[in-house]
Short mmCIF file of C-alpha atoms in Angstrom, two decimals:
data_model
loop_
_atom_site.label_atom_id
_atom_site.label_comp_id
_atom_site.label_asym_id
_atom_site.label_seq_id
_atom_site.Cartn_x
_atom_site.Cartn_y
_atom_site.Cartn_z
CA UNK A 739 0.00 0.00 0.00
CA UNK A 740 2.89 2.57 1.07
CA UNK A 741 4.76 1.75 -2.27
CA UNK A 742 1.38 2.35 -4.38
CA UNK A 743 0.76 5.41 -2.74
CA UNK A 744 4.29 6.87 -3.26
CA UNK A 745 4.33 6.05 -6.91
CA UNK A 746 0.97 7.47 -7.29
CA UNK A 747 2.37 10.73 -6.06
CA UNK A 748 5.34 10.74 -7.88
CA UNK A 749 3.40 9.86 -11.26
CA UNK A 750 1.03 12.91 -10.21
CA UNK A 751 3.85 15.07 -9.45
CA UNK A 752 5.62 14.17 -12.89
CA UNK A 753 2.30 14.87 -14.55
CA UNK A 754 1.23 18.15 -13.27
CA UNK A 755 4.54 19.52 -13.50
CA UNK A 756 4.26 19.08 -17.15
CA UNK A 757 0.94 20.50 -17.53
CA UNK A 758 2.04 23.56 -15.22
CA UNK A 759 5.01 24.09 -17.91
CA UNK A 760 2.69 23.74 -20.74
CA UNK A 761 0.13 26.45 -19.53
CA UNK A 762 -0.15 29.00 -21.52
CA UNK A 763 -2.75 31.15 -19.99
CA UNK A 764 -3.76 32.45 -16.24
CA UNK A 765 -6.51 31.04 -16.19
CA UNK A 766 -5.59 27.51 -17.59
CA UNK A 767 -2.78 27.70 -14.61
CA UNK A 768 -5.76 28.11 -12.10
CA UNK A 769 -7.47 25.45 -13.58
CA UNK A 770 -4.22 23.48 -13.12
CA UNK A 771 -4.35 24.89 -9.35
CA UNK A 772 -7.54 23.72 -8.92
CA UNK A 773 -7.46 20.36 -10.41
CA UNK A 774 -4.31 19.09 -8.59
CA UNK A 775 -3.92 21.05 -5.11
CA UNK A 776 -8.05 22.11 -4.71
CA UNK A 777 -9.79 20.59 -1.58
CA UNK A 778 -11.23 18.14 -4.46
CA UNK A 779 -7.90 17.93 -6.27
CA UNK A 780 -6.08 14.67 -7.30
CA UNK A 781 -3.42 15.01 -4.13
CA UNK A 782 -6.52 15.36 -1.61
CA UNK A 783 -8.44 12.31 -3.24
CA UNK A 784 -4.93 10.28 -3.32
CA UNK A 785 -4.27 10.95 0.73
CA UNK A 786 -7.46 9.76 1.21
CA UNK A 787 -5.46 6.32 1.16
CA UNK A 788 -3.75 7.40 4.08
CA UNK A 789 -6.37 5.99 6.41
CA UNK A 790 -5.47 2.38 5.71
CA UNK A 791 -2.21 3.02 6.35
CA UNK A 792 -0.29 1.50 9.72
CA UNK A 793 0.65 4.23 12.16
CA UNK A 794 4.27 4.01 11.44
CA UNK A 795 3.53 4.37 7.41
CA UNK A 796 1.48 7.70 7.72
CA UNK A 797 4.60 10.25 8.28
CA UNK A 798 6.28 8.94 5.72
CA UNK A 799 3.73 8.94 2.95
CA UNK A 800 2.25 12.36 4.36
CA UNK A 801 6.15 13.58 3.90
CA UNK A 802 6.36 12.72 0.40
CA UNK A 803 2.88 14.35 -0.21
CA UNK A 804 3.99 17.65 1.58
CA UNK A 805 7.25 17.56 -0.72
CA UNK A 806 5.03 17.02 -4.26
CA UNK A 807 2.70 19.95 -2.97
CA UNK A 808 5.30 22.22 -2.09
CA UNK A 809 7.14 21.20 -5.70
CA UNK A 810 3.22 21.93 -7.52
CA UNK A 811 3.14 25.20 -5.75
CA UNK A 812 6.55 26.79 -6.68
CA UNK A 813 5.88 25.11 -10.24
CA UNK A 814 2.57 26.87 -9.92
CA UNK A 815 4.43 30.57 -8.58
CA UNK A 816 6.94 30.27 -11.19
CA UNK A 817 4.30 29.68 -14.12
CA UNK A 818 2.28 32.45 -12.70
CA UNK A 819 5.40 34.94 -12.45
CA UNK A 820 6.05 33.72 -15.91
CA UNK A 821 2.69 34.10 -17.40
CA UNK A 822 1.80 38.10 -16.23
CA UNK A 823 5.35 39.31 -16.80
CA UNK A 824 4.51 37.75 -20.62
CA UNK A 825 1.06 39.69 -20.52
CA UNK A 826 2.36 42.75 -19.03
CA UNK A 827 4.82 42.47 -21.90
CA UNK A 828 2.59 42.03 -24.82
CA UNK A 829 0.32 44.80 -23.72
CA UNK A 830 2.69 47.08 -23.43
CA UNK A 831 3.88 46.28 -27.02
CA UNK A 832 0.17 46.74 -28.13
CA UNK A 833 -0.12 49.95 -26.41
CA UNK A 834 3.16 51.31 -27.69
CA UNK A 835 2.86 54.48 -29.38
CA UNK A 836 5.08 55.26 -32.59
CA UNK A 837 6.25 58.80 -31.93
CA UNK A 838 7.24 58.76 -35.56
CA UNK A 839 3.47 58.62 -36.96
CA UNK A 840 1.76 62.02 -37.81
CA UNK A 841 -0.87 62.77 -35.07
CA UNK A 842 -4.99 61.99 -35.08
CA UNK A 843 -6.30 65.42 -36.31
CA UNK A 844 -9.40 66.34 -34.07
CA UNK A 845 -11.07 69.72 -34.87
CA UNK A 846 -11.16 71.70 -31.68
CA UNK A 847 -13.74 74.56 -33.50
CA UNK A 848 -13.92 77.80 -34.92
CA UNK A 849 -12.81 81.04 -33.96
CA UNK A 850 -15.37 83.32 -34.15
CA UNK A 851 -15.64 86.06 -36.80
CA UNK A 852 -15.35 89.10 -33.62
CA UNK A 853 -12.19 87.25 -32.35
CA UNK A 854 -10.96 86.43 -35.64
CA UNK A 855 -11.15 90.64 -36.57
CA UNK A 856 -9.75 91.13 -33.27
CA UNK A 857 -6.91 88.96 -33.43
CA UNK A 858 -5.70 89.86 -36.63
CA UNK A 859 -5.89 93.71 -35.62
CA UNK A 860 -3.62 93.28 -32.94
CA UNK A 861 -1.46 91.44 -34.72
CA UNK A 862 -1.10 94.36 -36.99
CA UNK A 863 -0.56 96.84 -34.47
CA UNK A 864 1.51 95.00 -31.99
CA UNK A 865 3.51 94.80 -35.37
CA UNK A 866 3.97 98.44 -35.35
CA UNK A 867 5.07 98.39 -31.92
CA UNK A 868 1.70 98.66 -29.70
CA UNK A 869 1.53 97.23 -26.47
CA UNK A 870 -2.38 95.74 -25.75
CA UNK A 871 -4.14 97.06 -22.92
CA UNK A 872 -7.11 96.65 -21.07
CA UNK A 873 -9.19 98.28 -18.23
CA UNK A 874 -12.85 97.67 -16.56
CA UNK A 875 -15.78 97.67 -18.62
CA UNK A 876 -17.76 98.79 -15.18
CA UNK A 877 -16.82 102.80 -15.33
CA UNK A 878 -16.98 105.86 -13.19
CA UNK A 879 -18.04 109.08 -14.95
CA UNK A 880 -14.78 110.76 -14.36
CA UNK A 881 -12.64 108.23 -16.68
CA UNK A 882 -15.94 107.56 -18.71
CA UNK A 883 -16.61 111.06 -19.52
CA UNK A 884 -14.76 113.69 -18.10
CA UNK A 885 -10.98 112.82 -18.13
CA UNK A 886 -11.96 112.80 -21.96
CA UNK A 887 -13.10 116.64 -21.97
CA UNK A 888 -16.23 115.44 -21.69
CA UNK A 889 -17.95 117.71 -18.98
CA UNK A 890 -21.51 116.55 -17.19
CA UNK A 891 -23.36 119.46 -19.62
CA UNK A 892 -21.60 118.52 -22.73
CA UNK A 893 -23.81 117.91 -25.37
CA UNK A 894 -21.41 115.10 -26.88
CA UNK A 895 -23.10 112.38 -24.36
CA UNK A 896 -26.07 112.85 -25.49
CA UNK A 897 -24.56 110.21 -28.42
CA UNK A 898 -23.23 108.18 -25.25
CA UNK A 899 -25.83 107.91 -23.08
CA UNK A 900 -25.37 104.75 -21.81
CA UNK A 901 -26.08 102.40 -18.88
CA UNK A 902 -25.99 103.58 -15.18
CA UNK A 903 -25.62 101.80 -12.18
CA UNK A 904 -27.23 102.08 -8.68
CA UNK A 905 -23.50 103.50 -7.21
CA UNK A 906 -23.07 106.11 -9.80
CA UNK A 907 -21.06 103.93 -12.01
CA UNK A 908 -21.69 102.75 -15.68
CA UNK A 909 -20.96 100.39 -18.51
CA UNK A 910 -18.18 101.91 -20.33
CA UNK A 911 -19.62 103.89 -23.46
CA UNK A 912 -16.10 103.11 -25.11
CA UNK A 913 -12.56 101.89 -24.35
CA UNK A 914 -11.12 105.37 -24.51
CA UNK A 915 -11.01 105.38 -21.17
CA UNK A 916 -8.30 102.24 -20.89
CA UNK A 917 -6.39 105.04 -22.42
CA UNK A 918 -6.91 107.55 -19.43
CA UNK A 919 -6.05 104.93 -16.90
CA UNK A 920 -2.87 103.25 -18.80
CA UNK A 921 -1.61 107.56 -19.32
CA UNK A 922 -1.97 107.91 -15.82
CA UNK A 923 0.45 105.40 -14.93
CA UNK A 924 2.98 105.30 -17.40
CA UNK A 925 4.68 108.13 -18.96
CA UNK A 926 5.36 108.74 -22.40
CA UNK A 927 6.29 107.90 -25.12
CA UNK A 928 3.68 105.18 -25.57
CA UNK A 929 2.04 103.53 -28.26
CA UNK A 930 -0.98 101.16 -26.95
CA UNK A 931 -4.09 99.28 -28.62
CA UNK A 932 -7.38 98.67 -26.11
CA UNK A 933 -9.78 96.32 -27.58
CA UNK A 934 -13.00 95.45 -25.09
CA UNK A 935 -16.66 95.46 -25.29
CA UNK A 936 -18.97 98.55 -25.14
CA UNK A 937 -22.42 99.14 -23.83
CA UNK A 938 -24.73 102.17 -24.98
CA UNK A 939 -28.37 102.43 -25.39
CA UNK A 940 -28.75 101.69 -28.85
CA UNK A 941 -31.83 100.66 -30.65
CA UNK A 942 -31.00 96.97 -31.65
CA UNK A 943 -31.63 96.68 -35.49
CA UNK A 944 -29.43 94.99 -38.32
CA UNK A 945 -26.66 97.47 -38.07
CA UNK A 946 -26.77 98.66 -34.17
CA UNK A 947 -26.40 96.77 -31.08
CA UNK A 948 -26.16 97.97 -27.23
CA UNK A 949 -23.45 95.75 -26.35
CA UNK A 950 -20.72 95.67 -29.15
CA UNK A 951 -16.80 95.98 -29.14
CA UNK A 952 -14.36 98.38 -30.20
CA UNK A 953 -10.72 98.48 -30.73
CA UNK A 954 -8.84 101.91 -30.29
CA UNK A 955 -5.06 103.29 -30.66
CA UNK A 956 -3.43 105.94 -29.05
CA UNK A 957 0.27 107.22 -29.51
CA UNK A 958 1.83 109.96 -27.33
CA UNK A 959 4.99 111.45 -27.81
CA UNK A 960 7.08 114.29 -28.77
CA UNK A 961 6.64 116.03 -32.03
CA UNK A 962 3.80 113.69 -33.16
CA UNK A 963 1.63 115.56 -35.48
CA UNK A 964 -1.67 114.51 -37.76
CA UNK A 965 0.99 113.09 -40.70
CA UNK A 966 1.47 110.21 -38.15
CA UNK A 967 -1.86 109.84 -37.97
CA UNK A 968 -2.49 109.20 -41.06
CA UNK A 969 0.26 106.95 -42.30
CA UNK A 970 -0.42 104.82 -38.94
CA UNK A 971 -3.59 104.56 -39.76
CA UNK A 972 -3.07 103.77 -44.02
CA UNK A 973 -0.57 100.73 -42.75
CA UNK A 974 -3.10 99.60 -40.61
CA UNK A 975 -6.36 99.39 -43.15
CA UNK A 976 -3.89 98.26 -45.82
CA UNK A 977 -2.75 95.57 -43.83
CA UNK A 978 -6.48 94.28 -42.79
CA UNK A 979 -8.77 95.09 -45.86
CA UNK A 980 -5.40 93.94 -48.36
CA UNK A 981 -5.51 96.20 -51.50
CA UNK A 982 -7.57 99.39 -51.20
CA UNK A 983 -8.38 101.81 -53.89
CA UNK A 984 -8.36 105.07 -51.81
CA UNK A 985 -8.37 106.62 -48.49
CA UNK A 986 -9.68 109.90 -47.66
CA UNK A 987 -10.04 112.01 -44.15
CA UNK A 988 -13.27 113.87 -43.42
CA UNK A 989 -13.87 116.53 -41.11
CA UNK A 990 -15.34 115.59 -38.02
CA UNK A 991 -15.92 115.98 -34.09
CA UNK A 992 -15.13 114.30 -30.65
CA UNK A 993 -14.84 115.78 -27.32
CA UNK A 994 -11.36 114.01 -26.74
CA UNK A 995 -9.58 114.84 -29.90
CA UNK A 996 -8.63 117.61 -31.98
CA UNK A 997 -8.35 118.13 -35.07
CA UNK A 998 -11.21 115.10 -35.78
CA UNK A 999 -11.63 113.14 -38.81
CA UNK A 1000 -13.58 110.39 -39.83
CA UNK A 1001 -12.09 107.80 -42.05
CA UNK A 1002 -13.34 106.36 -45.44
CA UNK A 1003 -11.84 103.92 -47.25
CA UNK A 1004 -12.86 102.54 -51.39
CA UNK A 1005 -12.74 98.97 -51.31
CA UNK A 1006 -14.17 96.71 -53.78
CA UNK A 1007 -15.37 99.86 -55.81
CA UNK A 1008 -17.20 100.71 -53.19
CA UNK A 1009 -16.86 103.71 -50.15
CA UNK A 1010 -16.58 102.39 -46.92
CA UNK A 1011 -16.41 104.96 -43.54
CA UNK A 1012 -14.71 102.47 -41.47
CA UNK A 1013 -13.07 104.37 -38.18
CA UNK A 1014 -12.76 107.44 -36.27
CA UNK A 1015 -9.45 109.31 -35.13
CA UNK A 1016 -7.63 112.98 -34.54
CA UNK A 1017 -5.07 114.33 -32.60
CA UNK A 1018 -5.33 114.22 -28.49
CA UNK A 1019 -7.19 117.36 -27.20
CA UNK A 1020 -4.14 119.21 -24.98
CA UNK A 1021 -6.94 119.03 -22.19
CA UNK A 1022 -6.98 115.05 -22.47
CA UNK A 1023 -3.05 115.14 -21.72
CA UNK A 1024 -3.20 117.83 -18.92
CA UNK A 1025 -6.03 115.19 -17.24
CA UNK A 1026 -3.42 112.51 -16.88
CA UNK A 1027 -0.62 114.87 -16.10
CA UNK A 1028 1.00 115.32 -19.56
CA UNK A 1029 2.67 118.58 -20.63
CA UNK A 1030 1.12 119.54 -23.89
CA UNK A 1031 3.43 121.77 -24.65
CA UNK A 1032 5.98 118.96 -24.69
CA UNK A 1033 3.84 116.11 -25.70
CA UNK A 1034 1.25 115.34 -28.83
CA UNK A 1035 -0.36 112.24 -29.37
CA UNK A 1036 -3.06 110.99 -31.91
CA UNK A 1037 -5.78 108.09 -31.10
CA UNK A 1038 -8.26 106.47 -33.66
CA UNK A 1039 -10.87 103.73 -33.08
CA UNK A 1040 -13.39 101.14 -34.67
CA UNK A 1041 -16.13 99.19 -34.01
CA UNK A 1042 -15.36 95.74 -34.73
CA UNK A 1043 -18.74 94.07 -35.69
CA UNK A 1044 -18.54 97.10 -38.22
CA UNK A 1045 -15.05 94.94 -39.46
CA UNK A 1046 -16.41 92.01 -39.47
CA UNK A 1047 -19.72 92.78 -41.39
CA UNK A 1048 -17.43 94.48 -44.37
CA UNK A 1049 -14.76 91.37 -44.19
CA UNK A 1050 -17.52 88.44 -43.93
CA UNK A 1051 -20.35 90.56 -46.26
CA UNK A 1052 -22.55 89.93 -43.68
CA UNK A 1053 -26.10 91.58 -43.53
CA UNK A 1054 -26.90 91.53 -39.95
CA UNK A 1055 -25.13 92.41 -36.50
CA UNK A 1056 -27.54 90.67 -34.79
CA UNK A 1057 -26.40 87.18 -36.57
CA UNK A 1058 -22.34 87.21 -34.68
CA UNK A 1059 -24.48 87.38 -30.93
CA UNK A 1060 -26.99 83.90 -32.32
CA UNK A 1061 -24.90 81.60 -31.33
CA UNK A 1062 -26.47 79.89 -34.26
CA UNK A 1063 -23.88 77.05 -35.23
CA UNK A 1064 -25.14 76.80 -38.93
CA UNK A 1065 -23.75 80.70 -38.89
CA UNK A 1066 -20.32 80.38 -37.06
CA UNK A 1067 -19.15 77.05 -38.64
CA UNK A 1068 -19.01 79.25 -41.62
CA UNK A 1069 -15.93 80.68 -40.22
#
């Protein structure tokens, strides 16, 4: 009985060492596990034996059994080890990226026409040497309106009237007054562009909006004169609209500049008045603390839906606020 038993073992231990070898899979190596050291395994159902053995035969054969288990289990560790270092491997080759092949193109969207006239005016100017700017769109009057020689009875914001707060304060009626607040701490020479968005009670229609955003330049230094002006402002529309038949200056009026001129350019055979600008009013630069008899400076601004409307032949403001997708993706 003893020397059936331990030849039984040995044959079992000879066999499922094999099969543990040959497994090529996790879960055929727990199946392995199972079949040979489970409570229902072939080792439990062979020491089952053990209960007809004599007293003085059990230690032995229960020796050789603990020996066979211990050699199935480190067969069993090893195979395991084996088997996830192998799978660990392989997925790591399947998951290996080739640095060398030209990236998955995903569309992140469009930029918008405002941002796109925007982006490619600063460009322009920050070409020229302008620094970009920015200041609150929440105003008080004095930076609003009067630091621009624009007095509580002037007539000029009757144009302006805009929106009011509880505290006295308003939405900006334009970013002119970035301009007041970047003079005041910085002194000349200086070259700066401000876009932002503006608020004034406007009637909303296909041309007019009460929120809308404007871009504006200013320049202060010595011996700056309206020629400066100009040929700033020629390099600028040349470089946005591309080739333009004409430009010509008209006459006109703001409370913060002076001389005044509006600014119309021929485009496509067609006359375009595209932006405002003059020469800083000497009571602008004594506001901020500037010496007008030292200093000059010229400023000009646009409304950029106004751009945008012109550059994308659009036919109403109202469409670049829609959100409408079947509009933007357009663009």
């Amino acid at each position: 009985m003893t020397s059936d038993l331990q030849s039984q073992l040995e044959e079992l231990r000879i066999e499922a060492q094999k099969a543990i070898t040959d497994a090529d899979s996790l879960e055929s190596l727990e199946g392995l596990r199972v079949n040979y050291l489970g409570k229902k395994g072939q080792l439990s159902i062979l020491l089952r034996g053990m209960g007809k053995l004599s007293a003085e035969e059990r230690p032995k054969i229960g020796a050789i059994a603990n020996v066979v288990k211990e050699a199935l289990q480190n067969n069993l560790d090893k195979q395991r080890a084996a088997l996830e270092t192998a799978k660990i491997q392989a997925q790591i080759e399947a998951e290996t990226i080739d640095v060398t092949m030209p990236g998955v193109f995903r569309p992140q969207g469009r930029i918008h026409p405002l941002n796109s006239v925007i982006d490619r005016a600063l460009d322009i100017f920050v070409g020229m040497g302008y620094t970009v700017a920015a200041g609150p769109e929440m105003e008080s009057d004095y930076y609003n309106f009067e630091a621009l020689n624009t007095p509580p009875d002037h007539p000029a914001r009757d144009m302006q009237d805009t929106f009011y707060l509880p505290d006295g304060n308003m939405l900006r009626t334009h970013t002119s007054s970035v301009q007041i607040r970047f003079m005041e701490e910085s002194e000349p020479p200086i070259r700066i562009i401000a876009p932002g968005r503006v608020y004034r009670r406007d009637t909303v229609d296909a041309t007019h909006s009460a929120v809308f955003h404007q871009l504006e330049l200013l320049a202060v230094d010595e011996g700056l004169t309206f020629t400066d002006l100009k040929g700033t402002v020629k390099e600028f529309l040349e470089a946005m609209f591309g080739e333009i038949e004409d430009i010509r200056f008209r006459a006109s009026y703001f409370p913060f500049t002076e001389p005044s001129a509006e600014v119309d350019l021929k485009w496509k055979g067609r006359w375009l008045e595209v932006m405002g600008c003059g020469m800083v009013d000497p009571n602008v630069l004594k506001a901020v603390g500037y010496d007008p008899e030292v200093y000059t400076g010229f400023a000009a601004g646009f409304g950029v839906e106004r751009f945008a409307m012109v550059l994308h032949q659009l036919d109403d403001i109202r469409r670049v606020y829609a959100s409408d997708l079947r509009f933007l993706q357009q663009f």
